[in-house]
Coordinates of C-alpha atoms in Angstrom, one line a residue:
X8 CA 243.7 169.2 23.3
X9 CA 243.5 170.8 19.7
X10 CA 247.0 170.7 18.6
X11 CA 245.7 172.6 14.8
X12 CA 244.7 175.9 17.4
X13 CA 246.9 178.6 17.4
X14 CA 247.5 179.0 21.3
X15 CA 247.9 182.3 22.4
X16 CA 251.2 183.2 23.9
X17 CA 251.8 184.1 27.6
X18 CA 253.5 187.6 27.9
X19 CA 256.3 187.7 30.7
X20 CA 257.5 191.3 32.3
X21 CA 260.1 193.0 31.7
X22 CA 263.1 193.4 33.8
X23 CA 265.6 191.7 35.9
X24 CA 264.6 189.2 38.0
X25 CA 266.0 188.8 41.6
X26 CA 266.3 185.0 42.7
X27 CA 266.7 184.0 46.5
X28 CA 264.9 182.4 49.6
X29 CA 263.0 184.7 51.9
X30 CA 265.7 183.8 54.5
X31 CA 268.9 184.0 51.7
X32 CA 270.0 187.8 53.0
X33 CA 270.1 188.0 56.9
X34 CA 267.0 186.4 59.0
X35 CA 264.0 186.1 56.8
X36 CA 262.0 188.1 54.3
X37 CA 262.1 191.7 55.7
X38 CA 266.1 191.8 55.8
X39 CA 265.9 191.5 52.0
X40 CA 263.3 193.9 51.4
X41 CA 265.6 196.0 53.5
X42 CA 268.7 194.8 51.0
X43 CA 266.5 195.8 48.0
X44 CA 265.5 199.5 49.6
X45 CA 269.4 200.8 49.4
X46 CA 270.4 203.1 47.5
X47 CA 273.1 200.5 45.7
X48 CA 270.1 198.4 44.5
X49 CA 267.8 201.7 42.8
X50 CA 266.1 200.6 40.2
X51 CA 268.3 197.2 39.4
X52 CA 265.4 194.8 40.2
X53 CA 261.8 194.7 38.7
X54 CA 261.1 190.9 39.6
X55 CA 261.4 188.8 42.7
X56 CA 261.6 185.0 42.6
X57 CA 260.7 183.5 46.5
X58 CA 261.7 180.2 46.8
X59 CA 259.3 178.0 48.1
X60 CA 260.2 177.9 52.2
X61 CA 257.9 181.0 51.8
X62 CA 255.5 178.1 52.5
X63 CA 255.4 175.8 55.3
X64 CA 257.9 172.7 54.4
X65 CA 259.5 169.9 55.5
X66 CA 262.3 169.0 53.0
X67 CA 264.0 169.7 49.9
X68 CA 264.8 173.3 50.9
X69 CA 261.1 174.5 50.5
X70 CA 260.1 171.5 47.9
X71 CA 258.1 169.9 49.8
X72 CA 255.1 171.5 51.0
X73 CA 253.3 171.0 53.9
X74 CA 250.5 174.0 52.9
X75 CA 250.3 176.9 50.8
X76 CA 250.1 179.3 53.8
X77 CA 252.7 181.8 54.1
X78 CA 255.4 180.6 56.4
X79 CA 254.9 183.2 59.4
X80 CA 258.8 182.4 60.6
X81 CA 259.8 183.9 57.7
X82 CA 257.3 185.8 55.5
X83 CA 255.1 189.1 56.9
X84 CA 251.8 190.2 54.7
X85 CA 254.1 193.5 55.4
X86 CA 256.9 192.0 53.6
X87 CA 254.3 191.4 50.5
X88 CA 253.3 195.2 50.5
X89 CA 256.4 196.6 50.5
X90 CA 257.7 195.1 47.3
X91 CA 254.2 196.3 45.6
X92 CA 255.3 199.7 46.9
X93 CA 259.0 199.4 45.2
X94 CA 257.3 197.9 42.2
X95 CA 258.7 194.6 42.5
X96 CA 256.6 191.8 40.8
X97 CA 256.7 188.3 42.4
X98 CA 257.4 184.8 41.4
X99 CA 256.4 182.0 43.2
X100 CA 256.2 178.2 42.5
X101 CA 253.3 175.7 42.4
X102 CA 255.2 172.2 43.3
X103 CA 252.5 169.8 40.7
X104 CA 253.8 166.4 41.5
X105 CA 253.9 166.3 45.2
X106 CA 253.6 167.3 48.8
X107 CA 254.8 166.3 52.1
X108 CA 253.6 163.5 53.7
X109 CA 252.9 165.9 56.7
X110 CA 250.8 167.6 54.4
X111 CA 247.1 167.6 55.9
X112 CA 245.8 165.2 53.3
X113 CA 248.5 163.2 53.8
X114 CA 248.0 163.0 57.9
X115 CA 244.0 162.4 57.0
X116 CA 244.8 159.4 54.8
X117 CA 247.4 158.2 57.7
X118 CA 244.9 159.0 60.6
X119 CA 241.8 157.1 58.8
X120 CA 243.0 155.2 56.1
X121 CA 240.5 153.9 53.6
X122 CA 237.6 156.0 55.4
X123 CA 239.8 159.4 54.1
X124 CA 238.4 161.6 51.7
X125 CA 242.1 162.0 50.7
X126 CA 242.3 157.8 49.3
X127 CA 242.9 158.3 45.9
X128 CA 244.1 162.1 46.2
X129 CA 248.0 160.4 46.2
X130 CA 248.9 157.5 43.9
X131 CA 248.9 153.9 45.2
X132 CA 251.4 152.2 43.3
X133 CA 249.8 148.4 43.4
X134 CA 246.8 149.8 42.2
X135 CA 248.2 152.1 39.7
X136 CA 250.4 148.7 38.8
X137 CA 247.1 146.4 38.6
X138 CA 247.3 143.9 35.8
X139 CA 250.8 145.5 34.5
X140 CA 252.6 143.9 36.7
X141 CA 253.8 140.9 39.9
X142 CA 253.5 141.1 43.1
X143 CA 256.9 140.7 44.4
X144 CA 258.1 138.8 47.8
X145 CA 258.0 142.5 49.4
X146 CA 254.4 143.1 49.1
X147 CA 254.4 146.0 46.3
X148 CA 253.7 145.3 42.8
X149 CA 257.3 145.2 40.4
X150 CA 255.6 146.8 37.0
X151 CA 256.4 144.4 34.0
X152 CA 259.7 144.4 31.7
X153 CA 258.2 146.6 29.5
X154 CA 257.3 149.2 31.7
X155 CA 259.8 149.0 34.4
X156 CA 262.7 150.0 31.2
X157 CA 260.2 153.1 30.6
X158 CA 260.8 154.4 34.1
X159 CA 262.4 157.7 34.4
X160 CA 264.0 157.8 37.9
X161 CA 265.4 160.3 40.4
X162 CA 267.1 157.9 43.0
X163 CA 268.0 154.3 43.2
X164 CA 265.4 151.5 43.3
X165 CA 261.4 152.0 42.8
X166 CA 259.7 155.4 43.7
X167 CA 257.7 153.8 46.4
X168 CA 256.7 154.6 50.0
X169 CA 254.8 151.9 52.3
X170 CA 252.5 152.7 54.7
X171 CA 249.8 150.9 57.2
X172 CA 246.5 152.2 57.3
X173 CA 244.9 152.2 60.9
X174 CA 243.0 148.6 60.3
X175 CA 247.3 147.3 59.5
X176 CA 246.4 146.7 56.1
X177 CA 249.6 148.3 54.3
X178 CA 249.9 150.7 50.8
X179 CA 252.0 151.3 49.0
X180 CA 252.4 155.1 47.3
X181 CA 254.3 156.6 44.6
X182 CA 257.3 158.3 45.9
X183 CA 259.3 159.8 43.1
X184 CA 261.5 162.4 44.9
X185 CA 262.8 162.6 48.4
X186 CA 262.3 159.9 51.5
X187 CA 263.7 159.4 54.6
X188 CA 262.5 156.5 57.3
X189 CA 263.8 156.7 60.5
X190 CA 262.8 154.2 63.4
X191 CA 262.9 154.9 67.0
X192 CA 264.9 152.7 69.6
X193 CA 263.3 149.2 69.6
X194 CA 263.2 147.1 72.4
X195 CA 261.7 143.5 73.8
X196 CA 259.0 145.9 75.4
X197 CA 257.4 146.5 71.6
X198 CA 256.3 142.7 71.2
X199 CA 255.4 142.4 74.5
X200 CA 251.8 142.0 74.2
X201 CA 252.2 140.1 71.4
X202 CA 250.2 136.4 72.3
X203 CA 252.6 133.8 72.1
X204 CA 255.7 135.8 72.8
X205 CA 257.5 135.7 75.7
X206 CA 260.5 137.6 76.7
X207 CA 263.4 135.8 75.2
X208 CA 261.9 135.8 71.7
X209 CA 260.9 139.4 72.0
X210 CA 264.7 140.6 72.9
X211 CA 265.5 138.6 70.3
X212 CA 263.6 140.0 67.1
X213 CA 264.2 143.3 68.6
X214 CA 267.7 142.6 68.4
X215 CA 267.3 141.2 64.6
X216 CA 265.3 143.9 63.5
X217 CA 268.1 146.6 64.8
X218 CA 270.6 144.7 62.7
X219 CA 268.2 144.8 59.6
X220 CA 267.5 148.8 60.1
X221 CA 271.2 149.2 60.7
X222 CA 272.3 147.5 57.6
X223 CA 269.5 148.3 55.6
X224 CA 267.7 151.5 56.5
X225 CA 264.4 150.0 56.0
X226 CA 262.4 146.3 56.8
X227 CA 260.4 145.0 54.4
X228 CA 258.2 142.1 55.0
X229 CA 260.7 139.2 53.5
X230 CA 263.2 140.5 55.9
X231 CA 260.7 139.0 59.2
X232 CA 259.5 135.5 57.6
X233 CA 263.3 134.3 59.1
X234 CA 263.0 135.9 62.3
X235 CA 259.3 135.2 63.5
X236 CA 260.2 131.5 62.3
X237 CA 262.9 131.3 64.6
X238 CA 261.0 132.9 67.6
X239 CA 258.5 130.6 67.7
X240 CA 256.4 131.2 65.0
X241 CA 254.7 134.2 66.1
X242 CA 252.3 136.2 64.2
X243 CA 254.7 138.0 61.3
X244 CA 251.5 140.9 61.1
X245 CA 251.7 141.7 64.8
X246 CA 255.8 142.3 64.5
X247 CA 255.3 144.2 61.6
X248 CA 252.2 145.7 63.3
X249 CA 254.7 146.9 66.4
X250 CA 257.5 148.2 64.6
X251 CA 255.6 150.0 62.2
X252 CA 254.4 152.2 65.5
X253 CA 258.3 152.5 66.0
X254 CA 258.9 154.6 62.0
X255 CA 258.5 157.9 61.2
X256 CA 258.8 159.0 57.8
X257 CA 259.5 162.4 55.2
X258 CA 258.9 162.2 51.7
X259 CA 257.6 163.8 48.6
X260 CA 254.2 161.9 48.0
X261 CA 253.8 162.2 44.3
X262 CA 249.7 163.6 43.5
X263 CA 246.9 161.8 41.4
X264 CA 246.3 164.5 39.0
X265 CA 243.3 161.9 38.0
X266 CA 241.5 162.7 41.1
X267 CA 239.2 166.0 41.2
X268 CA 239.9 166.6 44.6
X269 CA 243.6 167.5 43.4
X270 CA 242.1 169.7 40.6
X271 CA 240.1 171.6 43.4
X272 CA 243.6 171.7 45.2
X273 CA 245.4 173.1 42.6
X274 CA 242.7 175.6 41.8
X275 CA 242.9 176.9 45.6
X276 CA 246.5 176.9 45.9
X277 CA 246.4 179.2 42.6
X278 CA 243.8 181.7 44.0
X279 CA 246.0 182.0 47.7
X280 CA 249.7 182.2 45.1
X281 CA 247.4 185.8 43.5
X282 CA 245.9 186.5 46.9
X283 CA 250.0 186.6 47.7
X284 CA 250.8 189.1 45.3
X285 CA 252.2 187.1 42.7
X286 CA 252.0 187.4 38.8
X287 CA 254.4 184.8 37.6
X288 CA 253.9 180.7 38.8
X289 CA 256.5 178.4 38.3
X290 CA 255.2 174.9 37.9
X291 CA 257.9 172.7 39.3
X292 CA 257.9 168.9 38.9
X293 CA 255.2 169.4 36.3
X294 CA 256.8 167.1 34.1
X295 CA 256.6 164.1 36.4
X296 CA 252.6 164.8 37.1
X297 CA 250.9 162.6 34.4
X298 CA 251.4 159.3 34.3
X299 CA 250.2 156.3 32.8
X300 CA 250.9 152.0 32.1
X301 CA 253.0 151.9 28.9
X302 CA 254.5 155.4 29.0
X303 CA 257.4 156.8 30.4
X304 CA 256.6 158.7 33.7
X305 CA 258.1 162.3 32.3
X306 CA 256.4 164.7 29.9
X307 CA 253.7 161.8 28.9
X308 CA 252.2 163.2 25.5
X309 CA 249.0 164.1 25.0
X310 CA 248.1 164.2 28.9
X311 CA 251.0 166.4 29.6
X312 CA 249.8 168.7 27.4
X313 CA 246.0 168.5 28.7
X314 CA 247.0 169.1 32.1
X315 CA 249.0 172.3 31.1
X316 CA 246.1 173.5 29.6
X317 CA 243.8 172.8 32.3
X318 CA 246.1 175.0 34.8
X319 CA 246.2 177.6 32.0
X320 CA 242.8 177.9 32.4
X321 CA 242.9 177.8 35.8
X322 CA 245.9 180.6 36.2
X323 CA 243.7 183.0 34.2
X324 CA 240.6 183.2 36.3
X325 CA 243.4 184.7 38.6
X326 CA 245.5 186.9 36.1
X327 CA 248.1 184.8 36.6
X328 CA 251.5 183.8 33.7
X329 CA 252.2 179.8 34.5
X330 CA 255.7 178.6 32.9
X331 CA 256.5 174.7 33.2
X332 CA 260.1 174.3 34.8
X333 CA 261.7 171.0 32.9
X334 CA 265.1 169.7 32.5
X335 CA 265.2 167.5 29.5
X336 CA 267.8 167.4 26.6
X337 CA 268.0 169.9 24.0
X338 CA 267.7 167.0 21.2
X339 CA 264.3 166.0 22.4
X340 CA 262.9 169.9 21.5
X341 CA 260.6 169.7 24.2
X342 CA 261.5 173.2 25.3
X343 CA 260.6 173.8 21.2
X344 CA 256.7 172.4 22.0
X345 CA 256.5 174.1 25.3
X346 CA 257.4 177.3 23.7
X347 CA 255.0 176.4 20.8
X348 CA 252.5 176.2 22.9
X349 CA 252.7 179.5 24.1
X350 CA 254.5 179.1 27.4
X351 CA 257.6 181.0 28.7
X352 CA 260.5 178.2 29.1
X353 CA 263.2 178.4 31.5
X354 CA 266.5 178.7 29.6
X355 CA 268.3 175.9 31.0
X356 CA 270.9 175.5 28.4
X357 CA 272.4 179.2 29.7
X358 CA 274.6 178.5 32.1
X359 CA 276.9 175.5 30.6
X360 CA 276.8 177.6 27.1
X361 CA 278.4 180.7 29.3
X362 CA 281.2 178.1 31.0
X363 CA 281.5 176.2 27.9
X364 CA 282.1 180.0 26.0
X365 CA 284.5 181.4 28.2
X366 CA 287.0 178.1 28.6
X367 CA 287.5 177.6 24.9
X368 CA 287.2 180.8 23.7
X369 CA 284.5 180.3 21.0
X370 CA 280.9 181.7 20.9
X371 CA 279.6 179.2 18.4
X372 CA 277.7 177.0 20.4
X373 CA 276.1 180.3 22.1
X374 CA 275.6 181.6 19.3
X375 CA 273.6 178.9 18.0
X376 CA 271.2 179.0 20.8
X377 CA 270.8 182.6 20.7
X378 CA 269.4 182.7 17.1
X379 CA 267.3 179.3 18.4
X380 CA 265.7 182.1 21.1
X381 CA 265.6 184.5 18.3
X382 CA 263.7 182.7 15.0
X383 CA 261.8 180.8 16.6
X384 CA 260.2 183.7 18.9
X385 CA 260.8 182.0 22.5
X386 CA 259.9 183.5 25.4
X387 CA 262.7 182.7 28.4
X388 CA 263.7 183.5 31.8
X389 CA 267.7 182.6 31.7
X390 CA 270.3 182.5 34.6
X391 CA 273.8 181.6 35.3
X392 CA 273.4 180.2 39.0
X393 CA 270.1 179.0 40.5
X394 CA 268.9 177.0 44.0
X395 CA 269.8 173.8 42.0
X396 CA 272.9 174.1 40.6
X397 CA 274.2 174.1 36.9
X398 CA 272.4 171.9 34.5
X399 CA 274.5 169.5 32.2
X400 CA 271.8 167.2 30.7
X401 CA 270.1 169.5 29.4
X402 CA 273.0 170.3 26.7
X403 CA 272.8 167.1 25.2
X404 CA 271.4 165.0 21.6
X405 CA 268.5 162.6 22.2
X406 CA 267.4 160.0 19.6
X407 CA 264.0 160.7 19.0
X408 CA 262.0 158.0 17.0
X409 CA 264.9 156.6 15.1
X410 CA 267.1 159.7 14.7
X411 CA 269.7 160.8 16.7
X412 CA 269.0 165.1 17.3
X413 CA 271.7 167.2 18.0
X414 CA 273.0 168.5 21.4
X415 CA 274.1 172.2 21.8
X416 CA 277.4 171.0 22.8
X417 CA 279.0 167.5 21.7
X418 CA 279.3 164.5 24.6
X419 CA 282.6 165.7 24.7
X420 CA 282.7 169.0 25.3
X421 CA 280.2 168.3 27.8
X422 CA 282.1 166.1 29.8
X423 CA 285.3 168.8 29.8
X424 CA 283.0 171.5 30.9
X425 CA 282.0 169.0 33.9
X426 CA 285.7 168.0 34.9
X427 CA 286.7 171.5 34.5
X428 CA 283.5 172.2 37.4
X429 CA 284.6 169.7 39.4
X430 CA 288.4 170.2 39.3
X431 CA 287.3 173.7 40.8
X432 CA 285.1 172.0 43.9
X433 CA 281.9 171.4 41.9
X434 CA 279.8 168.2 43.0
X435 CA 277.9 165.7 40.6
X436 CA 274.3 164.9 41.3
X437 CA 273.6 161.6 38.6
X438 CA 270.6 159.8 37.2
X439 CA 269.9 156.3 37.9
X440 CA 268.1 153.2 36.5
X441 CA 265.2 151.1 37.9
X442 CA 267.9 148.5 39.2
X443 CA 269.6 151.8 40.5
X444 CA 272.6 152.0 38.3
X445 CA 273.6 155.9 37.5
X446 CA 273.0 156.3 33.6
X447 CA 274.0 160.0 34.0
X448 CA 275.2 163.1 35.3
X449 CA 272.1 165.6 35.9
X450 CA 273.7 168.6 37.4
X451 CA 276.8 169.9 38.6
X452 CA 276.4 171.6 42.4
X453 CA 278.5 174.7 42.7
X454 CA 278.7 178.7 42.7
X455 CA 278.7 179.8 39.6
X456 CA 281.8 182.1 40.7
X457 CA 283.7 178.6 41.6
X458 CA 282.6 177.3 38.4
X459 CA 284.7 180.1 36.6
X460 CA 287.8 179.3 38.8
X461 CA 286.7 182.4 40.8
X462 CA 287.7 184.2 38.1
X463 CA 286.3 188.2 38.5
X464 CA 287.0 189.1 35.0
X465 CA 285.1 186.0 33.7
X466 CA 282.0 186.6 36.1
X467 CA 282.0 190.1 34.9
X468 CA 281.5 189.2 31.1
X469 CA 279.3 186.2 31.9
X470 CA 277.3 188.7 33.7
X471 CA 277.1 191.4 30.4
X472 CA 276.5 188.6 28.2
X473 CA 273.5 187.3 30.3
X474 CA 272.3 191.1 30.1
X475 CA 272.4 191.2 26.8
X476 CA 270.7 187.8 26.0
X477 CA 267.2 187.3 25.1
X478 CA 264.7 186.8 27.9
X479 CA 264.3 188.0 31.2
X480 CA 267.7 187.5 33.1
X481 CA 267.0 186.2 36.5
X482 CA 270.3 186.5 39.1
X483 CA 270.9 184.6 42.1
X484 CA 271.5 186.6 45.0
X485 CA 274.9 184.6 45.8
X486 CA 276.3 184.7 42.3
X487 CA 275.4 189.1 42.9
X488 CA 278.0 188.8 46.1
X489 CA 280.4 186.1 43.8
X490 CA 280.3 183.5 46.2
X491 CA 282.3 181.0 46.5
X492 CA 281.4 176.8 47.4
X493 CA 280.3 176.5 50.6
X494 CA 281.8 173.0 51.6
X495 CA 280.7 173.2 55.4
X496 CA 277.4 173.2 54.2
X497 CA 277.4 170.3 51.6
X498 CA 278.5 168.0 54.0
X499 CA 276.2 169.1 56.4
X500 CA 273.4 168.3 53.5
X501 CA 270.7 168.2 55.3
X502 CA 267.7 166.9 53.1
X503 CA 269.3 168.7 49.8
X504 CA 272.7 167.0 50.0
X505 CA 275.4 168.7 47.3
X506 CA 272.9 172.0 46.5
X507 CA 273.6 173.4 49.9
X508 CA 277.2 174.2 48.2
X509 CA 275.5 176.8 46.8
X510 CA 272.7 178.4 49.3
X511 CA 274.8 180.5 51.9
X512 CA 272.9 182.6 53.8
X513 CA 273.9 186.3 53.7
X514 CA 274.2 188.2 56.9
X515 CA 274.0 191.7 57.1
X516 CA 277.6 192.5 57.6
X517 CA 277.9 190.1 54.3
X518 CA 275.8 192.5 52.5
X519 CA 277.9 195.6 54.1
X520 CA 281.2 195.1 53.0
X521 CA 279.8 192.8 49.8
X522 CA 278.3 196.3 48.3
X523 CA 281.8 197.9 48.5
X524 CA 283.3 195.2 46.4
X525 CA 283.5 196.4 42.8
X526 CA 283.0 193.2 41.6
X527 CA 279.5 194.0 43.1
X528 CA 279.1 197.2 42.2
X529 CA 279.6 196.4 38.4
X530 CA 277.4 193.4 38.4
X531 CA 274.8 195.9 40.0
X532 CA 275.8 198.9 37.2
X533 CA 275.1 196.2 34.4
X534 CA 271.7 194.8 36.1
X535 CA 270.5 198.5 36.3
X536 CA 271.4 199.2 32.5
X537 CA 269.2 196.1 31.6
X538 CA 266.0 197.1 33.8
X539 CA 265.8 200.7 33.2
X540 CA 267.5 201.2 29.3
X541 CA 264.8 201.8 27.0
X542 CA 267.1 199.9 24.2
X543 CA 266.0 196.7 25.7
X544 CA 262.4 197.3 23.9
X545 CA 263.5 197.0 20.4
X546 CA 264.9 194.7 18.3
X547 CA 268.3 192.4 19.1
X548 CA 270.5 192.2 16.2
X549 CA 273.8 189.7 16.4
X550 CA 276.0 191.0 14.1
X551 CA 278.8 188.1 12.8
X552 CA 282.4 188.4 14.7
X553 CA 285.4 186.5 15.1
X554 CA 284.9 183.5 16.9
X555 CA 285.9 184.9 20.2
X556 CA 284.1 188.1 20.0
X557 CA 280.5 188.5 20.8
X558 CA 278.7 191.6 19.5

């Protein structure tokens, strides 16, 4: 890539920016094209981020595709029209780094192994790991010292996921998000045909084995050197062999951006994301997709930066605006090269700003970030809530070569505007180490109505001030109704744990007695002012104020 060229910037639309799952207000899609056709909503909404169960997914709320089609339970090609009618513009994601492992390419390399086209379209970590690393006792490369403390991750322990290919053989792929391996009953009957095994020994590794899944949630292949041992010496491969028939698996299987085949993929899934209607493509996970021995496995430069230009290119044959999503601390400035680059940058530094702001009663730091937005010509989409709760990392310094950079907000103030989220209900999602130690918080999960205390008053201005910021304010439909944590539904999890705090599901009568609310009603008189007020064309000016005014 030629860093000297001026790249030419990528123009966002004006407007606000709705934010919800197709299934967020009442039943699916056409309840909230409904919500949007009332007379309470005229002209307040120009944009329309879908979250991602438009697709067909497995996991991860919608992050984890299966295949780019539209999800028929609850998406209609009518749907898709009628917000081309109201003039509503639509957002929808591109998930870079991975897809399901029920993904067809996925099933194809399960199904026939080394024979699938789809071998190398998914990572395989030994080979990946191939002379930078050991074999360890559990049959998956560990990467050396040098490159295992490079490691960004998202969960304890390696990002791995073993499989056997039809022949046994087993592979191991690179798994940085989500799993979940789940075995069915086992009994003697598994091992029966096993030579050698008769029916003592095969009620007794069954019963081993159902102590090792029980205790461990997983078997690795040091786990059964004990146990065939002590059962006669049996063959180890054929136990394996039997439970393995037993598992079932979900995960996230990270993609092999150096295969063409993925190219081709992405260049598909772009042309079916226009054929959908939409104009804007948020590129989640892009940060994760390039990887390489000897550098970290997040924002890798210069390869990050070719592949964003190769789906650039790709996004124009089909008139389309790409913006990379990334959460990375505000003293590292990559948000400063994306932007220089010419792409829109999702203002993650927003919400904890607003929270930050309206506890102590200052508008310094916010301040700071606005003129940031301002000099240094940045195109944004900002929010105060969002699908995946309120960032905290992203506020921080970073020592970059030597020198430590600034955060928007010092440690400490950072840490009081966590407590202060969490006294109020919120829930911490962390970071961890390769040896699965948490190194830091990443996001606080709540509403950002419980974040304020529930505080009307305080949602109200947070509301005007993101109205009035730079960028293209996007609202989540929940923070529109000020919702409040949804407990139930946090513990209940499901595959996205502590972010379901923060995803109730609307019904109709919701929406009924929600647009008689004032606190509504005002969010939706300040929305309109932003969409329709041709004041919002010209120039911002901040004009200097006492500390806790903002003008």
């Amino acid at each position: 890539m030629n860093k000297d060229a001026e790249p030419k910037a990528q123009t966002l639309p004006a407007g606000v920016m709705l934010n919800a799952y197709p299934d967020s207000i009442g039943k699916n899609l056409a309840d909230t094209v409904a919500f949007l056709k009332r007379p309470e909503l005229k002209d307040a909404f120009s944009l329309f981020y879908i979250l991602p169960t438009f697709f067909n997914s497995d996991l991860d709320r919608g992050f984890s595709i299966i295949d780019y089609d539209i999800n028929e339970e609850l998406v209609s090609p009518r749907d898709l029209l009628e917000l081309n009618e109201l003039g509503i513009q639509i957002k929808l994601d591109l998930v870079l780094n991975h897809l399901s492992v029920r993904s067809p390419q996925f099933v194809d390399l399960l199904l026939n192994g080394n024979a699938s086209p789809y071998r190398d379209f998914f990572i395989d970590w030994n080979e990946f790991w191939k002379n930078h690393g050991s074999m360890g006792e559990n049959d998956h490369v560990i990467p050396d010292e040098e490159h295992l403390e490079k490691l960004f991750m998202r969960k304890p322990g390696l990002p791995i996921l073993k499989i056997r290919f039809p022949d046994n053989s087993l592979h191991t792929y690179w798994n940085t998000f989500y799993q979940k391996v789940a075995f069915d009953e086992i009994t003697a009957q598994d091992f029966a045909h096993i030579k050698g095994m008769d029916l003592h020994a095969a009620s007794n590794i069954a019963h081993h084995i159902k102590v090792i899944i029980r205790d461990k949630g997983q078997l690795e292949s040091a786990d059964m050197e004990d146990i065939v041992q002590c059962n006669g010496g049996v063959s180890k491969d054929e136990v394996i062999a039997a439970v393995c028939h037993k598992r079932e698996f979900l995960g996230q299987m990270d993609l092999n951006a150096r295969s063409e085949l993925v190219w081709e993929f992405y260049d598909e899934t772009l042309r079916k994301l226009s054929e959908c209607g939409a104009k804007i493509i948020r590129l989640d996970a892009f940060a994760y997709l390039h990887k390489e021995p000897g550098q970290p496995n997040f924002f890798n430069r210069p390869g990050t930066w070719d592949y964003l230009q190769r789906l650039r290119g790709i996004a124009e044959k089909y008139q389309l605006t790409i913006f990379p999503e990334i959460h990375a601390e505000y003293g590292a400035g990559i948000h400063e090269e994306i932007s220089q680059q010419g792409y829109p940058i999702y203002d993650f530094f927003f919400p904890g700003l607003v929270i930050n702001a309206l506890e102590r009663g200052t508008n310094e730091a916010l301040l700071r970030w606005i003129s940031d937005i301002h000099c240094k010509g940045m195109q944004t989409i900002n929010m105060l809530g969002s699908h995946d709760g309120i960032p905290v990392l992203d506020l921080k310094g970073k020592q970059v070569n030597g020198v430590y950079r600034p955060g928007l907000l010092e440690d400490e103030q950072i840490d009081a505007t966590v407590e202060s989220i969490i006294e109020r209900g919120g829930l911490t999602k962390n970071l961890y180490d390769a040896d699965g130690k948490k190194i830091d918080y990443y996001q606080v999960n709540a509403t950002f109505f419980s974040a304020l205390g529930e505080d009307e008053q305080k949602l109200r201005l947070a509301r005007a001030i993101q109205m009035f910021m730079p960028g293209v304010p996007q609202v989540w439909y929940l923070d529109l109704f000020a919702g409040t944590n949804d407990y139930a539904a946090a513990q209940r999890g499901r595959t996205a744990g502590h972010k379901e705090i923060n995803r109730t599901t609307l019904k109709l009568i919701d929406i009924e007695s929600g647009l008689k609310r004032p606190i509504v009603l005002d969010q939706l008189q300040l929305i309109r002012l932003r969409n329709t007020s041709a004041a919002f064309k010209g120039e911002m000016k901040v004009i200097e104020s006492e500390p806790w005014l903002l003008h």
